[in-house]
Coordinates of C-alpha atoms and ligand atoms in Angstrom, one line a residue:
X200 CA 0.0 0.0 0.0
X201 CA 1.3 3.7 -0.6
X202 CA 2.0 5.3 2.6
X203 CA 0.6 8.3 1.2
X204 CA 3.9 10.0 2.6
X205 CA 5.0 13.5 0.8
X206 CA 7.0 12.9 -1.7
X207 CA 5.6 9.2 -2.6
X208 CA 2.9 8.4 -4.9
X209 CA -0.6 9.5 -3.9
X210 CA -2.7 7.1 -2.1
X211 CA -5.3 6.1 -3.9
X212 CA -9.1 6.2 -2.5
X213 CA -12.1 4.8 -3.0
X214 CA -15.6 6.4 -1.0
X215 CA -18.1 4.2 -0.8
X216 CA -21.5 6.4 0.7
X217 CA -19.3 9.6 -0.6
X218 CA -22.6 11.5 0.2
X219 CA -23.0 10.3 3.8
X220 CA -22.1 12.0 6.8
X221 CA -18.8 9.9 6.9
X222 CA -18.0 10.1 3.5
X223 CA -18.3 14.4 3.9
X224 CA -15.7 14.0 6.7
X225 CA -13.3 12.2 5.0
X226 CA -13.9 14.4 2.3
X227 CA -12.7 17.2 4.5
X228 CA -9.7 15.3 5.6
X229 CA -8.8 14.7 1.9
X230 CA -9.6 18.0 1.1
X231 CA -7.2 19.3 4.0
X232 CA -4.4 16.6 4.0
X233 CA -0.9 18.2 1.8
X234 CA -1.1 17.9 -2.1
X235 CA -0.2 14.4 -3.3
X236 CA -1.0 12.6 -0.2
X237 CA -4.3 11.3 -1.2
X238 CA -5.8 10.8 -4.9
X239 CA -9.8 9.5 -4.9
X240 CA -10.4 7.3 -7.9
X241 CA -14.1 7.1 -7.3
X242 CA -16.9 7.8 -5.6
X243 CA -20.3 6.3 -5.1
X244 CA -23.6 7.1 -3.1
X245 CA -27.2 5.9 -2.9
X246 CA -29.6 8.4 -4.7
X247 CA -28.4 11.9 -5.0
X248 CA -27.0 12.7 -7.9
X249 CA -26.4 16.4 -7.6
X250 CA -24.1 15.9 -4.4
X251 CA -22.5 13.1 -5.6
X252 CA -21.3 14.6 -8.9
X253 CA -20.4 17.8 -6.2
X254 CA -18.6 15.5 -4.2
X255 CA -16.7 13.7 -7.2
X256 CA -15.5 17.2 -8.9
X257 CA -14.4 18.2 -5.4
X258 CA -12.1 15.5 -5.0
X259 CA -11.2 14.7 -8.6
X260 CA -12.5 11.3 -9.1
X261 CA -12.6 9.7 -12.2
X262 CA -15.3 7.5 -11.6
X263 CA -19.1 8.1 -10.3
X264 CA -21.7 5.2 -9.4
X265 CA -24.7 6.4 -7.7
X266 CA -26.9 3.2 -7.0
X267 CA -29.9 4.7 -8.2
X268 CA -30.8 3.8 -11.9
X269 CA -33.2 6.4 -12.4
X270 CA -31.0 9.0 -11.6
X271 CA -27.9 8.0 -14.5
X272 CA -28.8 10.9 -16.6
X273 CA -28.7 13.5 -14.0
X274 CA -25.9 12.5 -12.7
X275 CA -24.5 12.3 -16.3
X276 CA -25.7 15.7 -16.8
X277 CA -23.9 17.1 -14.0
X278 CA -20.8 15.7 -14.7
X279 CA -20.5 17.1 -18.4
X280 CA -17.5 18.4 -19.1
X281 CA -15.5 17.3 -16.1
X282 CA -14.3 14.5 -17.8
X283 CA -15.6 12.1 -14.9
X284 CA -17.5 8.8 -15.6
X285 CA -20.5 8.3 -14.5
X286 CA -22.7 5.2 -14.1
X287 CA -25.7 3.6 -12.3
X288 CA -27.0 0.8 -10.9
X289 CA -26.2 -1.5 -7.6
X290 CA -23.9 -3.2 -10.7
X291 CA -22.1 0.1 -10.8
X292 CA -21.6 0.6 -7.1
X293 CA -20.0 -2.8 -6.8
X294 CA -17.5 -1.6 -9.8
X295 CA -16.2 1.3 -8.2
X296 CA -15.2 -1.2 -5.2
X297 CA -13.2 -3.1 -7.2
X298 CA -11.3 -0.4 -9.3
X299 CA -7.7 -0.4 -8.2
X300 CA -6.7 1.8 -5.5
X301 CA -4.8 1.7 -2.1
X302 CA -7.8 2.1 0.4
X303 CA -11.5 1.9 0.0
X304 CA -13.5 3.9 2.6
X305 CA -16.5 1.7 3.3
X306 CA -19.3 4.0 4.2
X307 CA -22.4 3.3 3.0
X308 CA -25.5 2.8 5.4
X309 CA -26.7 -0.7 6.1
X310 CA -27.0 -4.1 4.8
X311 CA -26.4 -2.0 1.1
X312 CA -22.9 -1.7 1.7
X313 CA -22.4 -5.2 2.2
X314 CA -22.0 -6.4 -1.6
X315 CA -19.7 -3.8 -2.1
X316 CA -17.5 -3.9 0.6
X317 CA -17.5 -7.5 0.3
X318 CA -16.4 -6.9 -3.4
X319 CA -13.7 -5.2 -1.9
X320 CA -12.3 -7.9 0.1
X321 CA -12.5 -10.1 -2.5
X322 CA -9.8 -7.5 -4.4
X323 CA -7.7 -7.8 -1.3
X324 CA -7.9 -4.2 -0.9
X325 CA -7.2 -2.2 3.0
X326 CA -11.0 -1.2 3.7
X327 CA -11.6 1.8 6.0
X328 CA -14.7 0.1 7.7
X329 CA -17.2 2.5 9.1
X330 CA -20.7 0.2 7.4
X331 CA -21.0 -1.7 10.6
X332 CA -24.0 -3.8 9.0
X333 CA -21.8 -5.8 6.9
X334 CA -20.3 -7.2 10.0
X335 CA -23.5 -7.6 11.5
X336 CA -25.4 -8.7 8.4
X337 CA -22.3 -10.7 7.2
X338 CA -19.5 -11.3 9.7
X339 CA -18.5 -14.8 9.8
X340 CA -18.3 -15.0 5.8
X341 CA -17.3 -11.5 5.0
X342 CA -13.9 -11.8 7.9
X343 CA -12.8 -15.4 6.2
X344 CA -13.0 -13.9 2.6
X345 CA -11.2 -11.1 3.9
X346 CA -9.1 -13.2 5.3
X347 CA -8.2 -15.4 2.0
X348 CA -7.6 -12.6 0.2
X349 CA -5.1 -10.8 1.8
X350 CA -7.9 -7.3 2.5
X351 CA -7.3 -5.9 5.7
X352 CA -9.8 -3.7 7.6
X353 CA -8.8 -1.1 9.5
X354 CA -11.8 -0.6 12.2
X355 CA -13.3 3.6 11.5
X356 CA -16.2 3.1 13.6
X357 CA -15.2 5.6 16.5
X358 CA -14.9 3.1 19.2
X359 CA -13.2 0.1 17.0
X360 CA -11.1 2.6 16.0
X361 CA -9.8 3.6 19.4
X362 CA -9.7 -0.1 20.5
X363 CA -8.0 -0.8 17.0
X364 CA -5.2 1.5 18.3
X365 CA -5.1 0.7 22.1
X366 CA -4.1 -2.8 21.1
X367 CA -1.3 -2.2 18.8
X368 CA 0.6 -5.0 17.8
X369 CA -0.7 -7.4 21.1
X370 CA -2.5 -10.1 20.3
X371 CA -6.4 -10.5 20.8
X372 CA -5.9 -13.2 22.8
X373 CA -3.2 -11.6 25.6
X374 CA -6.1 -8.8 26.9
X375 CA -8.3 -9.4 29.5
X376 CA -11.4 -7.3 28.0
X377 CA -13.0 -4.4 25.8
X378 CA -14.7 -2.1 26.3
X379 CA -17.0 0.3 24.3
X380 CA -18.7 3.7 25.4
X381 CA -22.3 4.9 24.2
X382 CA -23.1 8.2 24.8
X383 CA -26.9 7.2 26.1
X384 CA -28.0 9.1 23.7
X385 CA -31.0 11.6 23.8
X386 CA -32.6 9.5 25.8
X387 CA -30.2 9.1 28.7
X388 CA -32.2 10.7 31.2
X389 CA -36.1 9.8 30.1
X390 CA -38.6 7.4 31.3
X391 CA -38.8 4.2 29.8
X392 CA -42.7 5.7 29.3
X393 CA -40.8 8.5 27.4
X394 CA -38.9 6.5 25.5
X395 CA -41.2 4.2 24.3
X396 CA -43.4 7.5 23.3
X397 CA -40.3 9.3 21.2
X398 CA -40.9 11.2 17.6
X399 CA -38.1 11.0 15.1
X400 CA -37.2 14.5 15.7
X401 CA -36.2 13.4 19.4
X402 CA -34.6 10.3 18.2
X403 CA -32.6 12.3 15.6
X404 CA -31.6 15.2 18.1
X405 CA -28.4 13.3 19.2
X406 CA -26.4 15.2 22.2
X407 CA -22.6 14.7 20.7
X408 CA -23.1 12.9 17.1
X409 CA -23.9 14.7 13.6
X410 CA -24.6 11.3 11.6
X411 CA -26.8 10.0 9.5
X412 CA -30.6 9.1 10.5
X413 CA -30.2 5.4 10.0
X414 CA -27.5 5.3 12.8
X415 CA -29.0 8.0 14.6
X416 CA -31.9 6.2 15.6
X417 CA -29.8 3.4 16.4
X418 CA -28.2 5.2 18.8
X419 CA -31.0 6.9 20.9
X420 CA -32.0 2.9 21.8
X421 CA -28.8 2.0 22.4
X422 CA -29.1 -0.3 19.8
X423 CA -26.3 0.9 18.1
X424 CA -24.0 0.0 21.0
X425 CA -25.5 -3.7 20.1
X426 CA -24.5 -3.4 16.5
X427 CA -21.2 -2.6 17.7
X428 CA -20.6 -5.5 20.0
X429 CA -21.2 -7.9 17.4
X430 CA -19.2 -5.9 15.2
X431 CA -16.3 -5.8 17.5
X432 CA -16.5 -9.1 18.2
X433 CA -16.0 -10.3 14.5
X434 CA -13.6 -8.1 13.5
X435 CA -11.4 -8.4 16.5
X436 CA -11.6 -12.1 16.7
X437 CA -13.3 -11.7 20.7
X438 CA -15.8 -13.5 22.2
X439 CA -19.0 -12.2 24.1
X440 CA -17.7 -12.8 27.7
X441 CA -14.8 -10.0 27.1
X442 CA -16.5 -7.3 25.4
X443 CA -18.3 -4.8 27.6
X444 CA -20.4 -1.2 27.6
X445 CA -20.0 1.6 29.6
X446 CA -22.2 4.9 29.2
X447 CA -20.1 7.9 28.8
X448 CA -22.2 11.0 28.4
X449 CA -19.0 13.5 27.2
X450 CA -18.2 11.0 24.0
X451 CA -14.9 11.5 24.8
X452 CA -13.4 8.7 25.6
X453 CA -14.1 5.9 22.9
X454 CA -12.8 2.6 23.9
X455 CA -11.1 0.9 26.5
X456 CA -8.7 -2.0 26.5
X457 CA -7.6 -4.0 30.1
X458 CA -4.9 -5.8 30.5
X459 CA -4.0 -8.5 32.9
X460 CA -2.1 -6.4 34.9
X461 CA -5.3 -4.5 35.4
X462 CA -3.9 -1.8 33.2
X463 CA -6.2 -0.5 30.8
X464 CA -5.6 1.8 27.8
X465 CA -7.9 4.5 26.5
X466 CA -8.2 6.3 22.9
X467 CA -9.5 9.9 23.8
X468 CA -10.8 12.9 21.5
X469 CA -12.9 15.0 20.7
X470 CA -17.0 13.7 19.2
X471 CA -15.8 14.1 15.3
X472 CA -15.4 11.5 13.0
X473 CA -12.6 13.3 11.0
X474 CA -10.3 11.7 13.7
X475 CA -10.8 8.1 12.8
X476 CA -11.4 9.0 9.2
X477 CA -7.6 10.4 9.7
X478 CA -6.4 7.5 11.5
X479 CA -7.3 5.3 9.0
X480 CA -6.6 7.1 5.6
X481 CA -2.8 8.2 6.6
X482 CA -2.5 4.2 8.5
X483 CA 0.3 4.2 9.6
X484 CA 1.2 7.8 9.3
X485 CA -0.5 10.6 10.9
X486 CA -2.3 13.5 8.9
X487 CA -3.2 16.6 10.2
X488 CA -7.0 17.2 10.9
X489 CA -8.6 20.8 11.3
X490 CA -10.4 18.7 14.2
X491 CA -10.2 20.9 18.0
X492 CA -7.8 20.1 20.1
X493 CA -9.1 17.6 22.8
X494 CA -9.0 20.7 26.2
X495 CA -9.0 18.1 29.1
X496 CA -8.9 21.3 31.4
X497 CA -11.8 22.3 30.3
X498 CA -14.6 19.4 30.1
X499 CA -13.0 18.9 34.2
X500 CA -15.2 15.4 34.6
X501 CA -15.6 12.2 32.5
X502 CA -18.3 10.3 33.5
X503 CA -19.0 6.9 33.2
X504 CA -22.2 4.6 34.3
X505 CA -23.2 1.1 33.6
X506 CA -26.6 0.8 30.8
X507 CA -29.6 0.3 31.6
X508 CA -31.4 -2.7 29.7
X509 CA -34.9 -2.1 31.3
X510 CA -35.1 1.2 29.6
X511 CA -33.5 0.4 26.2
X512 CA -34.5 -3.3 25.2
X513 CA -32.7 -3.0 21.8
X514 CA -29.3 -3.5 23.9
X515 CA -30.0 -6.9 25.2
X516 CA -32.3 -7.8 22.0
X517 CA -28.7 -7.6 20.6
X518 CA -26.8 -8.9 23.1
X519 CA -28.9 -12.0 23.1
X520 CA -28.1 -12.6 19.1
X521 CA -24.7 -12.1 19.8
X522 CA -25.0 -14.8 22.2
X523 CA -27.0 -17.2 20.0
X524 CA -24.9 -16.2 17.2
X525 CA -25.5 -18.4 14.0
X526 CA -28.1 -16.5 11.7
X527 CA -29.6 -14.6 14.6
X528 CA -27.0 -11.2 14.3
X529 CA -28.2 -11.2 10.4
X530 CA -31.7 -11.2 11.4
X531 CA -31.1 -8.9 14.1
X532 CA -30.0 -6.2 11.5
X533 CA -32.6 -6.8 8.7
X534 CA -35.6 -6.6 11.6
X535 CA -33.8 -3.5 12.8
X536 CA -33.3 -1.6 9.5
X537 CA -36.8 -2.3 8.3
X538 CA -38.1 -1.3 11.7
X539 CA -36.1 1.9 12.1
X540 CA -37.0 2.9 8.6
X541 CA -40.5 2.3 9.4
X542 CA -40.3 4.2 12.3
X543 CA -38.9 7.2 10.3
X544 CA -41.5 7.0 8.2
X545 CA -44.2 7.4 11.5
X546 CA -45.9 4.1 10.9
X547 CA -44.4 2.8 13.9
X548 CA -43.7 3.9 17.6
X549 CA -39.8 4.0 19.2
X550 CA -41.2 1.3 21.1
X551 CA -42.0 -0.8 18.1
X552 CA -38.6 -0.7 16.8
X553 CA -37.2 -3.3 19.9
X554 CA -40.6 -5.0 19.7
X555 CA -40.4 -5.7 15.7
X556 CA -36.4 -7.0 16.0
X557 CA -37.4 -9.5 19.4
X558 CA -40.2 -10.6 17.5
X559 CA -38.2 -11.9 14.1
X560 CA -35.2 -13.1 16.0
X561 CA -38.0 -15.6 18.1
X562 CA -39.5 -16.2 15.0
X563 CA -36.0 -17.2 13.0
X564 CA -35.1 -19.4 16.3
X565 CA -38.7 -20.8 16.1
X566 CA -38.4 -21.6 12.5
X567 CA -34.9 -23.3 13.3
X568 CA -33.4 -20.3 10.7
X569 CA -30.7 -19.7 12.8
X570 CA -27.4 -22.1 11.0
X571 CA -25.1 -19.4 10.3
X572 CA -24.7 -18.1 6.7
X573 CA -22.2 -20.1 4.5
X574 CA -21.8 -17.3 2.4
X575 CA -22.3 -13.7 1.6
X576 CA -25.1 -14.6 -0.4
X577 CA -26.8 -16.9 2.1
X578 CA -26.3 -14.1 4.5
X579 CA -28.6 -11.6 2.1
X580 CA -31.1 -14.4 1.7
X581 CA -31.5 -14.3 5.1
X582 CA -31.4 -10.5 5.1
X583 CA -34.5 -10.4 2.6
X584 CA -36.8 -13.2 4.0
X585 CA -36.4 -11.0 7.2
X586 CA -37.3 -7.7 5.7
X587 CA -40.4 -9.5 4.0
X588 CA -41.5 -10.7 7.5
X589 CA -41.0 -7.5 8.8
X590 CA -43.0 -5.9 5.7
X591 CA -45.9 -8.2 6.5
X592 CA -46.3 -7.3 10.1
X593 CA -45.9 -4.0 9.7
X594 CA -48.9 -4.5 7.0
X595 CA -51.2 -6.5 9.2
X596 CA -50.7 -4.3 12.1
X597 CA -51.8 -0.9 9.2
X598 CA -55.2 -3.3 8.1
X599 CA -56.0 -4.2 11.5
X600 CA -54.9 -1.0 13.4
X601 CA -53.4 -3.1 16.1
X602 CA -50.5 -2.6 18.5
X603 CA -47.7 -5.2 18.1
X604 CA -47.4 -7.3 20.5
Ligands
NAD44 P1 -25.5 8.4 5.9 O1 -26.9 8.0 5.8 O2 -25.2 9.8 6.2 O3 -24.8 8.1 4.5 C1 -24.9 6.9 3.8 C2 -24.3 6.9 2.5 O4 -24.5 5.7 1.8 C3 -24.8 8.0 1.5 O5 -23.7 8.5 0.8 C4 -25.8 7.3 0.7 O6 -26.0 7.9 -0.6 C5 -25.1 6.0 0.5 N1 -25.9 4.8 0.1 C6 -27.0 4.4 0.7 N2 -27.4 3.3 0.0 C7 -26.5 3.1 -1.0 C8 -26.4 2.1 -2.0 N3 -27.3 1.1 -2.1 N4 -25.3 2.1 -2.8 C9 -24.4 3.1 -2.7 N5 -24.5 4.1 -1.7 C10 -25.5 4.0 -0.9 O7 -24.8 7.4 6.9 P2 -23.5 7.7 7.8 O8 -23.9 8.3 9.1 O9 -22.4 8.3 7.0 O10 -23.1 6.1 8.1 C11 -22.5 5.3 7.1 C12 -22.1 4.0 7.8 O11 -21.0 4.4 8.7 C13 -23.2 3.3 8.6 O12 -22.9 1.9 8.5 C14 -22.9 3.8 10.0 O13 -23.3 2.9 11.0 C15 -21.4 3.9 10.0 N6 -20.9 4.9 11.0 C16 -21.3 6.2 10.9 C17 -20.8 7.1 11.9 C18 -21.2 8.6 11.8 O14 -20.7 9.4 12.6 N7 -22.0 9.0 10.8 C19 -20.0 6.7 12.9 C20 -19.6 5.3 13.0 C21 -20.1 4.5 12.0
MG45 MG1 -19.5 4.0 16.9

C-alpha cells in the first residue's frame, strides 16, 4: 500500500457512501491533507445525484456510481465536461469497489454496503470500515473472505477505532477485555414511558453525534452500542464474555482495553469523526485534521455509568443474538433496518422498533433459521426473507390497526 507519505505516490481512494455523513468527513480530511498525499479514484452514493457529482469534482474522481438507476442521466448531466465517468445501478456501485486503488473507505448505510464492501475484500484491498451492518449482516463470511484474500480492515467506527489503536501490535488473545462507550444518547435521562413514546425528531436530536438518521436512531435505543458489540467481536476475533459497555455522556473517551495487569488503555478525543477517518486514511502515518484540540482542562469530569437494559430493550435484544450467534446477528440487523425505517417513516412507535427485532429473532429461532450463513449470499437471503417478514407485520398491524405485541 502507498503510505501516502509526501513525496511518494498518492494514495489512492475509493468512497463508498461519498454522500453520507462519513463520507463528507473524509472528504474534508482529503480536502485538507498536503497535495499528493491522497488521490480518490471514485466515488459512489445511494440516490443523489447532484451531491455526488459535487462531491466527485471536489475530489477529482474519475469515476461516479450512484446506485440509483433512475438517476444516471442526471448525474450524467452534472458531470459534463468534467471529464468524470458516470454510471448507475447496484452493478455500478460494486465496480467502483473493485477499481484499483490503495484504500476503499467503506461507508455506505446498512446491509447496502455489504455487496460492495465484500467486493472489496474479495480484491484484497485495506478497507476503511465505518458500514458496521456488513459485519453484522455478514460477519463470519465477509472476515474469512477477507481473510483469504489478503484485504485488511482497518476498524473507522469511533470506538473500534480507538480499540483498534489501544491494542497495537498485542495479540487479541493476551487482553483481558473491551470495552465500548455509548453516549446514552438523547434518551439518557427519560422514562422508559418517554422513551417508548419518542418522535423521530427526538430520536434524531443526538447530544454529541452529527450522523446520519439510520444510525442516529440506532443510537438513541442504544441499539447501536449492540451493533457494535457484534461488530467488535467479529472483526477483533473476541468473544461475548470479554466485550463490555459503559455509558459515557462526554463521548470522549471511545474505547477501552484492560490488560491483565489491570492496566487499561484509553483512545480519547474530541465527538468528530474526522479523527478516525484520519487515523485510518494516513495508517500508519499521521495526517493533520482541522479537528479541535481535545481541552481536558476544560470538560474537568468524565463520567461513566453502567446501561440500563430495562429502559432500552434493543441493547440486550442484541446482546442475546450475539450470544445465539449463527443466523440470529443477520436477522437482528434486517428486523432493525426495516423497523427503524418504518419508524422514520411514522408508521411505527420507538417502542416498536425493539418490539419488531425480538419478535423476528423468536421467530428465525422458532423456524430453526438460525445455521449461520455459508456465504455472503446466504447471509442476504437471510437478510430479505427478514425484511419481507418485517413488511408483512408492519402490513397486518396498518389493516387491522393493532398494536404489536
Ligand atoms: P448516511 O446516511 O449519512 O450516508 C450513507 C451513504 O450511503 C450516503 O452516501 C448514501 O447515498 C449511501 N448509500 C445508501 N445506499 C446506498 C447504496 N445502495 N449504494 C451506494 N451508496 C448508498 O450514513 P452515515 O452516518 O455516513 O453512516 C454510514 C455508515 O457508517 C453506517 O454503517 C454507520 O453505522 C457507520 N458509522 C457512521 C458514523 C457517523 O458518525 N456518521 C460513525 C460510525 C459508524
Ligand atoms: Mg460507533
Amino acid at each position: 500500500m502507498n503510505t501516502g507519505t509526501a513525496g511518494a505516490t498518492p494514495r489512492r481512494i475509493v468512497i463508498l457512501g461519498a454522500t453520507g455523513s462519513i463520507g463528507r468527513s473524509t472528504a474534508d480530511v482529503i480536502a485538507r491533507s498536503p497535495a499528493g498525499m491522497f488521490e480518490v479514484d471514485a466515488v459512489a452514493g445511494g440516490r443523489d445525484a447532484v451531491a455526488l457529482a459535487r462531491t466527485a469534482r471536489a475530489l477529482g474522481a474519475k469515476f461516479a456510481a450512484i446506485c440509483d438507476e433512475t438517476r444516471y442521466s442526471e448525474l450524467k448531466a452534472e458531470l459534463s465536461g468534467s471529464g468524470i465517468e458516470a454510471a448507475a445501478g447496484a452493478n455500478s456501485v460494486v465496480e467502483a469497489a473493485r477499481r484499483p486503488a490503495d484504500m476503499v473507505v467503506a461507508a455506505i448505510a446498512g446491509a447496502a454496503g455489504v455487496a460492495p464492501t465484500h467486493a472489496a475484500a474479495m480484491e484484497g484491498r485495506v478497507i476503511a470500515l465505518a458500514n458496521k451492518e456488513c459485519l453484522v449482516c455478514a460477519g463470519p463470511p465477509f472476515m474469512r473472505d477477507a481473510e483469504r484474500r489478503g484485504a485488511r480492515l482497518l476498524p473507522l467506527d469511533s470506538e473500534h477505532n480507538a480499540i483498534f489503536q489501544a491494542l497495537g501490535e498485542r495479540d487479541v488473545a493476551s487482553i483481558e477485555k473491551m470495552t465500548l462507550t455509548a453516549s446514552g444518547g438523547p434518551f439518557r435521562c427519560w422514562t422508559r414511558e418517554q422513551i417508548d413514546a419518542a418522535t423521530p425528531e427526538q430520536a434524531l436530536a443526538h447530544p454529541n453525534w452529527s450522523m446520519g438518521a439510520k444510525i442516529t436512531v440506532d443510537s438513541a435505543g442504544l441499539m447501536n452500542k449492540g451493533l457494535e458489540l457484534i461488530e467488535a467481536s467479529y472483526l477483533f476475533g473476541i468473544e461475548a464474555a470479554r466485550l463490555d459497555v459503559l455509558v459515557h455522556p462526554q463521548s470522549i473517551v471511545h474505547g477501552l482495553v484492560s490488560f491483565a495487569d489491570g492496566t487499561m488503555i484509553a483512545g480519547l478525543s474530541n465527538p468528530d469523526m474526522r479523527v478516525h477517518v484520519a487515523h485510518c486514511l494516513a495508517y500508519p502515518e499521521r495526517v493533520a485534521t482541522a479537528v479541535p484540540r481535545l481541552d481536558l482542562a476544560a470538560i474537568g469530569a468524565l463520567t461513566f455509568e453502567k446501561p440500563d437494559f430495562a429502559r432500552f430493550p434493543a441493547l440486550r435484544i442484541a446482546l442475546d443474538a450475539l450470544a445465539a450467534g449463527g443466523a440470529m446477528p443477520t436477522v437482528l440487523n434486517a428486523a432493525n433496518e426495516a423497523a427503524v425505517e418504518a419508524f422514520l417513516a411514522r408508521r411505527i412507535s420507538f417502542a416498536d422498533i425493539a418490539v419488531i427485532v425480538a419478535k423476528a429473532c423468536e421467530e428465525a429461532a422458532r423456524r430453526g433459521e438460525d445455521r449461520a450463513p455459508d456465504t455472503i449470499e446466504d447471509a442476504m437471503a437471510v437478510d430479505h426473507v427478514v425484511r419481507e417478514r418485517v413488511a408483512a407485520i408492519l402490513a397486518e398491524r396498518s389493516r387491522s390497526g393493532m398494536v404489536i405485541k
